[in-house]
């Protein structure tokens, strides 16, 4: 054994203690360190060490060279994208995932699989899904959407008497995927699946909303020859709008389509009795995407994919090898996702659900919603800003009242980044910013700090507004409809 490796094995308890101390210090600093440190010169590319230096020196090197560059994305004022942190139990579960390093994809060594099934069962209950939905862990909502649409692709094949998994996506002929305001990952999934980004047909949304217009969807379905796919959106990233999931599911009485619902973070509305109505009808979907590294507050990377047709899922992803055996009624995980080997992702989710239960996670969700409301109220009352949409759940979509150019918004973001991190977007043609609340640590005091940092940054903007700009407060602009896009084109406005 290499001398450093042998020495580390001898000192393992002490070294893991040092690691835990470094982690504890990083977590303790989250409240006060810059949320996103100022960018520094490009890092070098030193040669691969020929002889190593052991774990304790490597810990010191990491603490000096890399940790200070990292953002406080696990902390309470990192409001960019939709980014959760890691609850104490989720973090512990993640550490133990690596410690046990399970090969959890087959029943030949099945405890990891059994733990995943138990965790999926809990998640189903959390989101109000029934036993007709089976679930599988994947690395994120993008992969969850991809797997859901892969099952949809096989379902289209079943309708047409072919199998895309066997004969290729070309066997289907042209495919249409209808959606109101799909996340960018839907187009990516279609590219990966050989259906093509141009398969996506943008259906008009309700006036001033990101929710699809059910009447427009019914018309688009009537215009679609043969079976197709509908992607419902339960929580859009810009304004957290929800399609009417029950109305969409009811359209299946007259039209033949697979209903996939992207509820990456919107599914968590089900935890709040006040907001649960937004997710009504979620259980009617044929496949559902839910992210866990966002609002469940487990570490990256974790999401779950639910479906009513695990048989089709296994038809797509089955991996035959002499040592794996037949599929059976409960196929091994190796037959259900693009991955064969993968870490025991479910363990962090199992830990946090066991440690805090439904009530604990409901409290996180409701506190984040309250924080988003509070920030929305503060920005609405501040003449420097205007809201571009009401705060429906956990995201505040806002812009500068004066001359909201991408350049001025970028300057604002940078000026505030030590105290609060928000990300850019475009809503209905207007450059804007989003502040998304999904961290378990965020409190009203963080809202106050964030609002103050944004106000100070807006005051200090060096590029003055252009003389032509006028302040128009929401809701005067609320009724401005999203520009309709030609069918088959993909907008690039919705990031995560
Ligand atoms: C974040 C998000 C995704 C993509 O999730 P990843 O975990 O980044 O792959 C997809 N859809 C929606 C609605 C999201 O918010």
PDB file of N, CA and C in Angstrom, residues 336-421:
ATOM      1  N   UNK A 336     -33.915   0.967 -15.018  1.00  0.00           N
ATOM      2  CA  UNK A 336     -34.939   2.016 -14.969  1.00  0.00           C
ATOM      3  C   UNK A 336     -34.452   3.424 -15.301  1.00  0.00           C
ATOM      4  N   UNK A 337     -33.166   3.633 -15.396  1.00  0.00           N
ATOM      5  CA  UNK A 337     -32.672   4.987 -15.727  1.00  0.00           C
ATOM      6  C   UNK A 337     -31.488   4.860 -16.680  1.00  0.00           C
ATOM      7  N   UNK A 338     -31.045   5.989 -17.245  1.00  0.00           N
ATOM      8  CA  UNK A 338     -29.871   5.922 -18.132  1.00  0.00           C
ATOM      9  C   UNK A 338     -28.623   5.411 -17.422  1.00  0.00           C
ATOM     10  N   UNK A 339     -28.580   5.566 -16.107  1.00  0.00           N
ATOM     11  CA  UNK A 339     -27.405   5.122 -15.364  1.00  0.00           C
ATOM     12  C   UNK A 339     -27.489   3.623 -15.107  1.00  0.00           C
ATOM     13  N   UNK A 340     -26.356   2.968 -15.103  1.00  0.00           N
ATOM     14  CA  UNK A 340     -26.310   1.639 -14.503  1.00  0.00           C
ATOM     15  C   UNK A 340     -25.870   1.811 -13.050  1.00  0.00           C
ATOM     16  N   UNK A 341     -24.596   2.077 -12.845  1.00  0.00           N
ATOM     17  CA  UNK A 341     -24.129   2.304 -11.477  1.00  0.00           C
ATOM     18  C   UNK A 341     -24.442   3.720 -11.042  1.00  0.00           C
ATOM     19  N   UNK A 342     -24.767   3.862  -9.811  1.00  0.00           N
ATOM     20  CA  UNK A 342     -24.971   5.208  -9.252  1.00  0.00           C
ATOM     21  C   UNK A 342     -24.887   5.116  -7.735  1.00  0.00           C
ATOM     22  N   UNK A 343     -24.638   6.249  -7.102  1.00  0.00           N
ATOM     23  CA  UNK A 343     -24.540   6.250  -5.648  1.00  0.00           C
ATOM     24  C   UNK A 343     -25.918   6.043  -5.042  1.00  0.00           C
ATOM     25  N   UNK A 344     -25.954   5.735  -3.781  1.00  0.00           N
ATOM     26  CA  UNK A 344     -27.226   5.527  -3.087  1.00  0.00           C
ATOM     27  C   UNK A 344     -27.821   6.898  -2.758  1.00  0.00           C
ATOM     28  N   UNK A 345     -28.281   7.569  -3.822  1.00  0.00           N
ATOM     29  CA  UNK A 345     -28.800   8.942  -3.700  1.00  0.00           C
ATOM     30  C   UNK A 345     -29.930   9.078  -2.703  1.00  0.00           C
ATOM     31  N   UNK A 346     -30.705   8.000  -2.558  1.00  0.00           N
ATOM     32  CA  UNK A 346     -31.902   8.098  -1.726  1.00  0.00           C
ATOM     33  C   UNK A 346     -31.566   8.323  -0.248  1.00  0.00           C
ATOM     34  N   UNK A 347     -30.334   8.006   0.158  1.00  0.00           N
ATOM     35  CA  UNK A 347     -30.059   8.008   1.603  1.00  0.00           C
ATOM     36  C   UNK A 347     -30.188   9.404   2.226  1.00  0.00           C
ATOM     37  N   UNK A 348     -29.718  10.430   1.537  1.00  0.00           N
ATOM     38  CA  UNK A 348     -29.831  11.787   2.106  1.00  0.00           C
ATOM     39  C   UNK A 348     -31.299  12.169   2.259  1.00  0.00           C
ATOM     40  N   UNK A 349     -32.126  11.814   1.279  1.00  0.00           N
ATOM     41  CA  UNK A 349     -33.559  12.111   1.376  1.00  0.00           C
ATOM     42  C   UNK A 349     -34.192  11.305   2.510  1.00  0.00           C
ATOM     43  N   UNK A 350     -33.786  10.048   2.625  1.00  0.00           N
ATOM     44  CA  UNK A 350     -34.303   9.209   3.719  1.00  0.00           C
ATOM     45  C   UNK A 350     -33.983   9.847   5.075  1.00  0.00           C
ATOM     46  N   UNK A 351     -32.769  10.336   5.216  1.00  0.00           N
ATOM     47  CA  UNK A 351     -32.353  10.945   6.490  1.00  0.00           C
ATOM     48  C   UNK A 351     -33.202  12.170   6.822  1.00  0.00           C
ATOM     49  N   UNK A 352     -33.372  13.063   5.850  1.00  0.00           N
ATOM     50  CA  UNK A 352     -34.054  14.314   6.191  1.00  0.00           C
ATOM     51  C   UNK A 352     -35.551  14.064   6.412  1.00  0.00           C
ATOM     52  N   UNK A 353     -36.135  13.108   5.678  1.00  0.00           N
ATOM     53  CA  UNK A 353     -37.557  12.812   5.891  1.00  0.00           C
ATOM     54  C   UNK A 353     -37.758  12.123   7.239  1.00  0.00           C
ATOM     55  N   UNK A 354     -36.816  11.258   7.613  1.00  0.00           N
ATOM     56  CA  UNK A 354     -36.923  10.569   8.902  1.00  0.00           C
ATOM     57  C   UNK A 354     -36.701  11.555  10.052  1.00  0.00           C
ATOM     58  N   UNK A 355     -35.752  12.462   9.881  1.00  0.00           N
ATOM     59  CA  UNK A 355     -35.372  13.367  10.973  1.00  0.00           C
ATOM     60  C   UNK A 355     -36.415  14.463  11.197  1.00  0.00           C
ATOM     61  N   UNK A 356     -37.031  14.961  10.148  1.00  0.00           N
ATOM     62  CA  UNK A 356     -37.908  16.136  10.307  1.00  0.00           C
ATOM     63  C   UNK A 356     -39.347  15.872   9.901  1.00  0.00           C
ATOM     64  N   UNK A 357     -39.573  14.796   9.152  1.00  0.00           N
ATOM     65  CA  UNK A 357     -40.944  14.411   8.826  1.00  0.00           C
ATOM     66  C   UNK A 357     -41.677  15.439   7.990  1.00  0.00           C
ATOM     67  N   UNK A 358     -42.937  15.172   7.783  1.00  0.00           N
ATOM     68  CA  UNK A 358     -43.763  16.071   6.989  1.00  0.00           C
ATOM     69  C   UNK A 358     -43.828  17.463   7.619  1.00  0.00           C
ATOM     70  N   UNK A 359     -43.952  17.517   8.949  1.00  0.00           N
ATOM     71  CA  UNK A 359     -44.088  18.825   9.606  1.00  0.00           C
ATOM     72  C   UNK A 359     -42.835  19.682   9.445  1.00  0.00           C
ATOM     73  N   UNK A 360     -41.686  19.052   9.616  1.00  0.00           N
ATOM     74  CA  UNK A 360     -40.434  19.801   9.496  1.00  0.00           C
ATOM     75  C   UNK A 360     -40.272  20.374   8.092  1.00  0.00           C
ATOM     76  N   UNK A 361     -40.584  19.573   7.105  1.00  0.00           N
ATOM     77  CA  UNK A 361     -40.419  20.053   5.733  1.00  0.00           C
ATOM     78  C   UNK A 361     -41.514  21.041   5.354  1.00  0.00           C
ATOM     79  N   UNK A 362     -42.686  20.875   5.934  1.00  0.00           N
ATOM     80  CA  UNK A 362     -43.736  21.875   5.710  1.00  0.00           C
ATOM     81  C   UNK A 362     -43.275  23.236   6.264  1.00  0.00           C
ATOM     82  N   UNK A 363     -42.649  23.214   7.429  1.00  0.00           N
ATOM     83  CA  UNK A 363     -42.197  24.477   8.032  1.00  0.00           C
ATOM     84  C   UNK A 363     -41.184  25.179   7.129  1.00  0.00           C
ATOM     85  N   UNK A 364     -40.264  24.421   6.551  1.00  0.00           N
ATOM     86  CA  UNK A 364     -39.278  25.026   5.634  1.00  0.00           C
ATOM     87  C   UNK A 364     -39.997  25.681   4.455  1.00  0.00           C
ATOM     88  N   UNK A 365     -40.907  24.936   3.848  1.00  0.00           N
ATOM     89  CA  UNK A 365     -41.609  25.430   2.661  1.00  0.00           C
ATOM     90  C   UNK A 365     -42.406  26.695   3.017  1.00  0.00           C
ATOM     91  N   UNK A 366     -43.108  26.669   4.133  1.00  0.00           N
ATOM     92  CA  UNK A 366     -43.952  27.823   4.474  1.00  0.00           C
ATOM     93  C   UNK A 366     -43.108  29.038   4.863  1.00  0.00           C
ATOM     94  N   UNK A 367     -41.986  28.804   5.519  1.00  0.00           N
ATOM     95  CA  UNK A 367     -41.110  29.933   5.878  1.00  0.00           C
ATOM     96  C   UNK A 367     -40.517  30.554   4.604  1.00  0.00           C
ATOM     97  N   UNK A 368     -40.111  29.721   3.653  1.00  0.00           N
ATOM     98  CA  UNK A 368     -39.577  30.256   2.402  1.00  0.00           C
ATOM     99  C   UNK A 368     -40.639  31.056   1.638  1.00  0.00           C
ATOM    100  N   UNK A 369     -41.860  30.548   1.646  1.00  0.00           N
ATOM    101  CA  UNK A 369     -42.943  31.284   0.966  1.00  0.00           C
ATOM    102  C   UNK A 369     -43.146  32.646   1.649  1.00  0.00           C
ATOM    103  N   UNK A 370     -43.144  32.638   2.975  1.00  0.00           N
ATOM    104  CA  UNK A 370     -43.327  33.897   3.717  1.00  0.00           C
ATOM    105  C   UNK A 370     -42.175  34.858   3.419  1.00  0.00           C
ATOM    106  N   UNK A 371     -40.971  34.333   3.309  1.00  0.00           N
ATOM    107  CA  UNK A 371     -39.809  35.182   3.010  1.00  0.00           C
ATOM    108  C   UNK A 371     -39.934  35.789   1.607  1.00  0.00           C
ATOM    109  N   UNK A 372     -40.386  34.986   0.652  1.00  0.00           N
ATOM    110  CA  UNK A 372     -40.549  35.517  -0.711  1.00  0.00           C
ATOM    111  C   UNK A 372     -41.587  36.644  -0.702  1.00  0.00           C
ATOM    112  N   UNK A 373     -42.687  36.422   0.002  1.00  0.00           N
ATOM    113  CA  UNK A 373     -43.704  37.472   0.109  1.00  0.00           C
ATOM    114  C   UNK A 373     -43.118  38.747   0.704  1.00  0.00           C
ATOM    115  N   UNK A 374     -42.338  38.550   1.772  1.00  0.00           N
ATOM    116  CA  UNK A 374     -41.782  39.707   2.476  1.00  0.00           C
ATOM    117  C   UNK A 374     -40.825  40.474   1.571  1.00  0.00           C
ATOM    118  N   UNK A 375     -39.998  39.761   0.814  1.00  0.00           N
ATOM    119  CA  UNK A 375     -39.100  40.470  -0.107  1.00  0.00           C
ATOM    120  C   UNK A 375     -39.923  41.170  -1.193  1.00  0.00           C
ATOM    121  N   UNK A 376     -40.951  40.487  -1.684  1.00  0.00           N
ATOM    122  CA  UNK A 376     -41.825  41.108  -2.683  1.00  0.00           C
ATOM    123  C   UNK A 376     -42.423  42.402  -2.153  1.00  0.00           C
ATOM    124  N   UNK A 377     -42.895  42.385  -0.910  1.00  0.00           N
ATOM    125  CA  UNK A 377     -43.483  43.592  -0.308  1.00  0.00           C
ATOM    126  C   UNK A 377     -42.456  44.715  -0.217  1.00  0.00           C
ATOM    127  N   UNK A 378     -41.240  44.357   0.225  1.00  0.00           N
ATOM    128  CA  UNK A 378     -40.203  45.393   0.373  1.00  0.00           C
ATOM    129  C   UNK A 378     -39.832  45.999  -0.981  1.00  0.00           C
ATOM    130  N   UNK A 379     -39.691  45.146  -2.002  1.00  0.00           N
ATOM    131  CA  UNK A 379     -39.298  45.677  -3.314  1.00  0.00           C
ATOM    132  C   UNK A 379     -40.434  46.483  -3.932  1.00  0.00           C
ATOM    133  N   UNK A 380     -41.669  46.038  -3.702  1.00  0.00           N
ATOM    134  CA  UNK A 380     -42.809  46.778  -4.263  1.00  0.00           C
ATOM    135  C   UNK A 380     -42.903  48.173  -3.643  1.00  0.00           C
ATOM    136  N   UNK A 381     -42.479  48.277  -2.372  1.00  0.00           N
ATOM    137  CA  UNK A 381     -42.554  49.560  -1.677  1.00  0.00           C
ATOM    138  C   UNK A 381     -41.348  50.451  -1.984  1.00  0.00           C
ATOM    139  N   UNK A 382     -40.365  49.897  -2.678  1.00  0.00           N
ATOM    140  CA  UNK A 382     -39.129  50.641  -2.952  1.00  0.00           C
ATOM    141  C   UNK A 382     -39.227  51.233  -4.367  1.00  0.00           C
ATOM    142  N   UNK A 383     -39.166  52.568  -4.491  1.00  0.00           N
ATOM    143  CA  UNK A 383     -39.356  53.170  -5.815  1.00  0.00           C
ATOM    144  C   UNK A 383     -38.289  52.763  -6.838  1.00  0.00           C
ATOM    145  N   UNK A 384     -37.173  52.192  -6.373  1.00  0.00           N
ATOM    146  CA  UNK A 384     -36.133  51.784  -7.326  1.00  0.00           C
ATOM    147  C   UNK A 384     -36.529  50.537  -8.123  1.00  0.00           C
ATOM    148  N   UNK A 385     -37.533  49.816  -7.618  1.00  0.00           N
ATOM    149  CA  UNK A 385     -37.857  48.512  -8.232  1.00  0.00           C
ATOM    150  C   UNK A 385     -39.323  48.426  -8.593  1.00  0.00           C
ATOM    151  N   UNK A 386     -39.623  47.472  -9.456  1.00  0.00           N
ATOM    152  CA  UNK A 386     -41.017  47.080  -9.614  1.00  0.00           C
ATOM    153  C   UNK A 386     -41.099  45.562  -9.810  1.00  0.00           C
ATOM    154  N   UNK A 387     -42.178  45.003  -9.293  1.00  0.00           N
ATOM    155  CA  UNK A 387     -42.415  43.570  -9.456  1.00  0.00           C
ATOM    156  C   UNK A 387     -43.000  43.323 -10.834  1.00  0.00           C
ATOM    157  N   UNK A 388     -42.596  42.224 -11.439  1.00  0.00           N
ATOM    158  CA  UNK A 388     -43.144  41.883 -12.754  1.00  0.00           C
ATOM    159  C   UNK A 388     -44.278  40.865 -12.656  1.00  0.00           C
ATOM    160  N   UNK A 389     -44.493  40.337 -11.472  1.00  0.00           N
ATOM    161  CA  UNK A 389     -45.574  39.366 -11.266  1.00  0.00           C
ATOM    162  C   UNK A 389     -45.861  39.318  -9.781  1.00  0.00           C
ATOM    163  N   UNK A 390     -47.063  38.929  -9.418  1.00  0.00           N
ATOM    164  CA  UNK A 390     -47.319  38.739  -7.993  1.00  0.00           C
ATOM    165  C   UNK A 390     -46.453  37.577  -7.482  1.00  0.00           C
ATOM    166  N   UNK A 391     -46.143  37.586  -6.196  1.00  0.00           N
ATOM    167  CA  UNK A 391     -45.350  36.492  -5.625  1.00  0.00           C
ATOM    168  C   UNK A 391     -46.303  35.330  -5.350  1.00  0.00           C
ATOM    169  N   UNK A 392     -46.326  34.364  -6.259  1.00  0.00           N
ATOM    170  CA  UNK A 392     -47.284  33.256  -6.116  1.00  0.00           C
ATOM    171  C   UNK A 392     -46.801  32.214  -5.133  1.00  0.00           C
ATOM    172  N   UNK A 393     -45.487  32.022  -5.042  1.00  0.00           N
ATOM    173  CA  UNK A 393     -44.999  30.975  -4.143  1.00  0.00           C
ATOM    174  C   UNK A 393     -43.664  31.413  -3.540  1.00  0.00           C
ATOM    175  N   UNK A 394     -42.559  31.037  -4.153  1.00  0.00           N
ATOM    176  CA  UNK A 394     -41.273  31.255  -3.509  1.00  0.00           C
ATOM    177  C   UNK A 394     -40.283  32.049  -4.364  1.00  0.00           C
ATOM    178  N   UNK A 395     -40.765  32.649  -5.455  1.00  0.00           N
ATOM    179  CA  UNK A 395     -39.869  33.416  -6.321  1.00  0.00           C
ATOM    180  C   UNK A 395     -40.389  34.844  -6.468  1.00  0.00           C
ATOM    181  N   UNK A 396     -39.469  35.803  -6.361  1.00  0.00           N
ATOM    182  CA  UNK A 396     -39.802  37.198  -6.617  1.00  0.00           C
ATOM    183  C   UNK A 396     -39.176  37.568  -7.957  1.00  0.00           C
ATOM    184  N   UNK A 397     -40.020  37.953  -8.919  1.00  0.00           N
ATOM    185  CA  UNK A 397     -39.525  38.352 -10.243  1.00  0.00           C
ATOM    186  C   UNK A 397     -39.683  39.859 -10.329  1.00  0.00           C
ATOM    187  N   UNK A 398     -38.554  40.562 -10.433  1.00  0.00           N
ATOM    188  CA  UNK A 398     -38.599  42.019 -10.340  1.00  0.00           C
ATOM    189  C   UNK A 398     -37.578  42.637 -11.271  1.00  0.00           C
ATOM    190  N   UNK A 399     -37.680  43.957 -11.431  1.00  0.00           N
ATOM    191  CA  UNK A 399     -36.689  44.637 -12.253  1.00  0.00           C
ATOM    192  C   UNK A 399     -36.512  46.057 -11.745  1.00  0.00           C
ATOM    193  N   UNK A 400     -35.579  46.771 -12.368  1.00  0.00           N
ATOM    194  CA  UNK A 400     -35.375  48.171 -12.001  1.00  0.00           C
ATOM    195  C   UNK A 400     -36.544  48.999 -12.535  1.00  0.00           C
ATOM    196  N   UNK A 401     -37.018  49.948 -11.747  1.00  0.00           N
ATOM    197  CA  UNK A 401     -38.108  50.800 -12.204  1.00  0.00           C
ATOM    198  C   UNK A 401     -37.643  51.675 -13.370  1.00  0.00           C
ATOM    199  N   UNK A 402     -36.368  52.074 -13.313  1.00  0.00           N
ATOM    200  CA  UNK A 402     -35.830  52.946 -14.356  1.00  0.00           C
ATOM    201  C   UNK A 402     -34.878  52.158 -15.246  1.00  0.00           C
ATOM    202  N   UNK A 403     -35.189  52.118 -16.533  1.00  0.00           N
ATOM    203  CA  UNK A 403     -34.253  51.621 -17.530  1.00  0.00           C
ATOM    204  C   UNK A 403     -33.650  50.245 -17.180  1.00  0.00           C
ATOM    205  N   UNK A 404     -34.461  49.237 -17.156  1.00  0.00           N
ATOM    206  CA  UNK A 404     -33.948  47.909 -16.765  1.00  0.00           C
ATOM    207  C   UNK A 404     -33.193  47.212 -17.897  1.00  0.00           C
ATOM    208  N   UNK A 405     -32.047  47.757 -18.257  1.00  0.00           N
ATOM    209  CA  UNK A 405     -31.251  47.098 -19.302  1.00  0.00           C
ATOM    210  C   UNK A 405     -30.494  45.922 -18.677  1.00  0.00           C
ATOM    211  N   UNK A 406     -30.126  44.947 -19.487  1.00  0.00           N
ATOM    212  CA  UNK A 406     -29.333  43.833 -18.960  1.00  0.00           C
ATOM    213  C   UNK A 406     -28.042  44.327 -18.292  1.00  0.00           C
ATOM    214  N   UNK A 407     -27.455  45.401 -18.835  1.00  0.00           N
ATOM    215  CA  UNK A 407     -26.190  45.909 -18.274  1.00  0.00           C
ATOM    216  C   UNK A 407     -26.406  46.473 -16.877  1.00  0.00           C
ATOM    217  N   UNK A 408     -27.469  47.264 -16.725  1.00  0.00           N
ATOM    218  CA  UNK A 408     -27.728  47.843 -15.399  1.00  0.00           C
ATOM    219  C   UNK A 408     -28.115  46.759 -14.393  1.00  0.00           C
ATOM    220  N   UNK A 409     -28.847  45.767 -14.855  1.00  0.00           N
ATOM    221  CA  UNK A 409     -29.214  44.677 -13.942  1.00  0.00           C
ATOM    222  C   UNK A 409     -27.990  43.860 -13.545  1.00  0.00           C
ATOM    223  N   UNK A 410     -27.067  43.669 -14.497  1.00  0.00           N
ATOM    224  CA  UNK A 410     -25.845  42.925 -14.172  1.00  0.00           C
ATOM    225  C   UNK A 410     -25.011  43.713 -13.162  1.00  0.00           C
ATOM    226  N   UNK A 411     -24.946  45.038 -13.344  1.00  0.00           N
ATOM    227  CA  UNK A 411     -24.188  45.872 -12.402  1.00  0.00           C
ATOM    228  C   UNK A 411     -24.832  45.797 -11.014  1.00  0.00           C
ATOM    229  N   UNK A 412     -26.137  45.793 -10.984  1.00  0.00           N
ATOM    230  CA  UNK A 412     -26.857  45.694  -9.710  1.00  0.00           C
ATOM    231  C   UNK A 412     -26.568  44.355  -9.027  1.00  0.00           C
ATOM    232  N   UNK A 413     -26.629  43.284  -9.807  1.00  0.00           N
ATOM    233  CA  UNK A 413     -26.383  41.950  -9.248  1.00  0.00           C
ATOM    234  C   UNK A 413     -24.981  41.868  -8.661  1.00  0.00           C
ATOM    235  N   UNK A 414     -24.014  42.404  -9.425  1.00  0.00           N
ATOM    236  CA  UNK A 414     -22.636  42.332  -8.953  1.00  0.00           C
ATOM    237  C   UNK A 414     -22.427  43.160  -7.698  1.00  0.00           C
ATOM    238  N   UNK A 415     -23.044  44.338  -7.676  1.00  0.00           N
ATOM    239  CA  UNK A 415     -22.856  45.209  -6.517  1.00  0.00           C
ATOM    240  C   UNK A 415     -23.459  44.593  -5.256  1.00  0.00           C
ATOM    241  N   UNK A 416     -24.488  43.769  -5.422  1.00  0.00           N
ATOM    242  CA  UNK A 416     -25.157  43.195  -4.254  1.00  0.00           C
ATOM    243  C   UNK A 416     -24.622  41.809  -3.890  1.00  0.00           C
ATOM    244  N   UNK A 417     -23.752  41.238  -4.753  1.00  0.00           N
ATOM    245  CA  UNK A 417     -23.458  39.798  -4.677  1.00  0.00           C
ATOM    246  C   UNK A 417     -22.786  39.350  -3.383  1.00  0.00           C
ATOM    247  N   UNK A 418     -22.134  40.267  -2.666  1.00  0.00           N
ATOM    248  CA  UNK A 418     -21.534  39.838  -1.408  1.00  0.00           C
ATOM    249  C   UNK A 418     -22.619  39.540  -0.377  1.00  0.00           C
ATOM    250  N   UNK A 419     -23.765  40.173  -0.542  1.00  0.00           N
ATOM    251  CA  UNK A 419     -24.824  40.076   0.472  1.00  0.00           C
ATOM    252  C   UNK A 419     -26.000  39.213   0.005  1.00  0.00           C
ATOM    253  N   UNK A 420     -26.298  39.256  -1.287  1.00  0.00           N
ATOM    254  CA  UNK A 420     -27.403  38.448  -1.812  1.00  0.00           C
ATOM    255  C   UNK A 420     -27.107  38.112  -3.269  1.00  0.00           C
ATOM    256  N   UNK A 421     -27.428  36.883  -3.642  1.00  0.00           N
ATOM    257  CA  UNK A 421     -27.198  36.450  -5.023  1.00  0.00           C
ATOM    258  C   UNK A 421     -28.540  36.181  -5.694  1.00  0.00           C
TER     259      UNK A 421
END
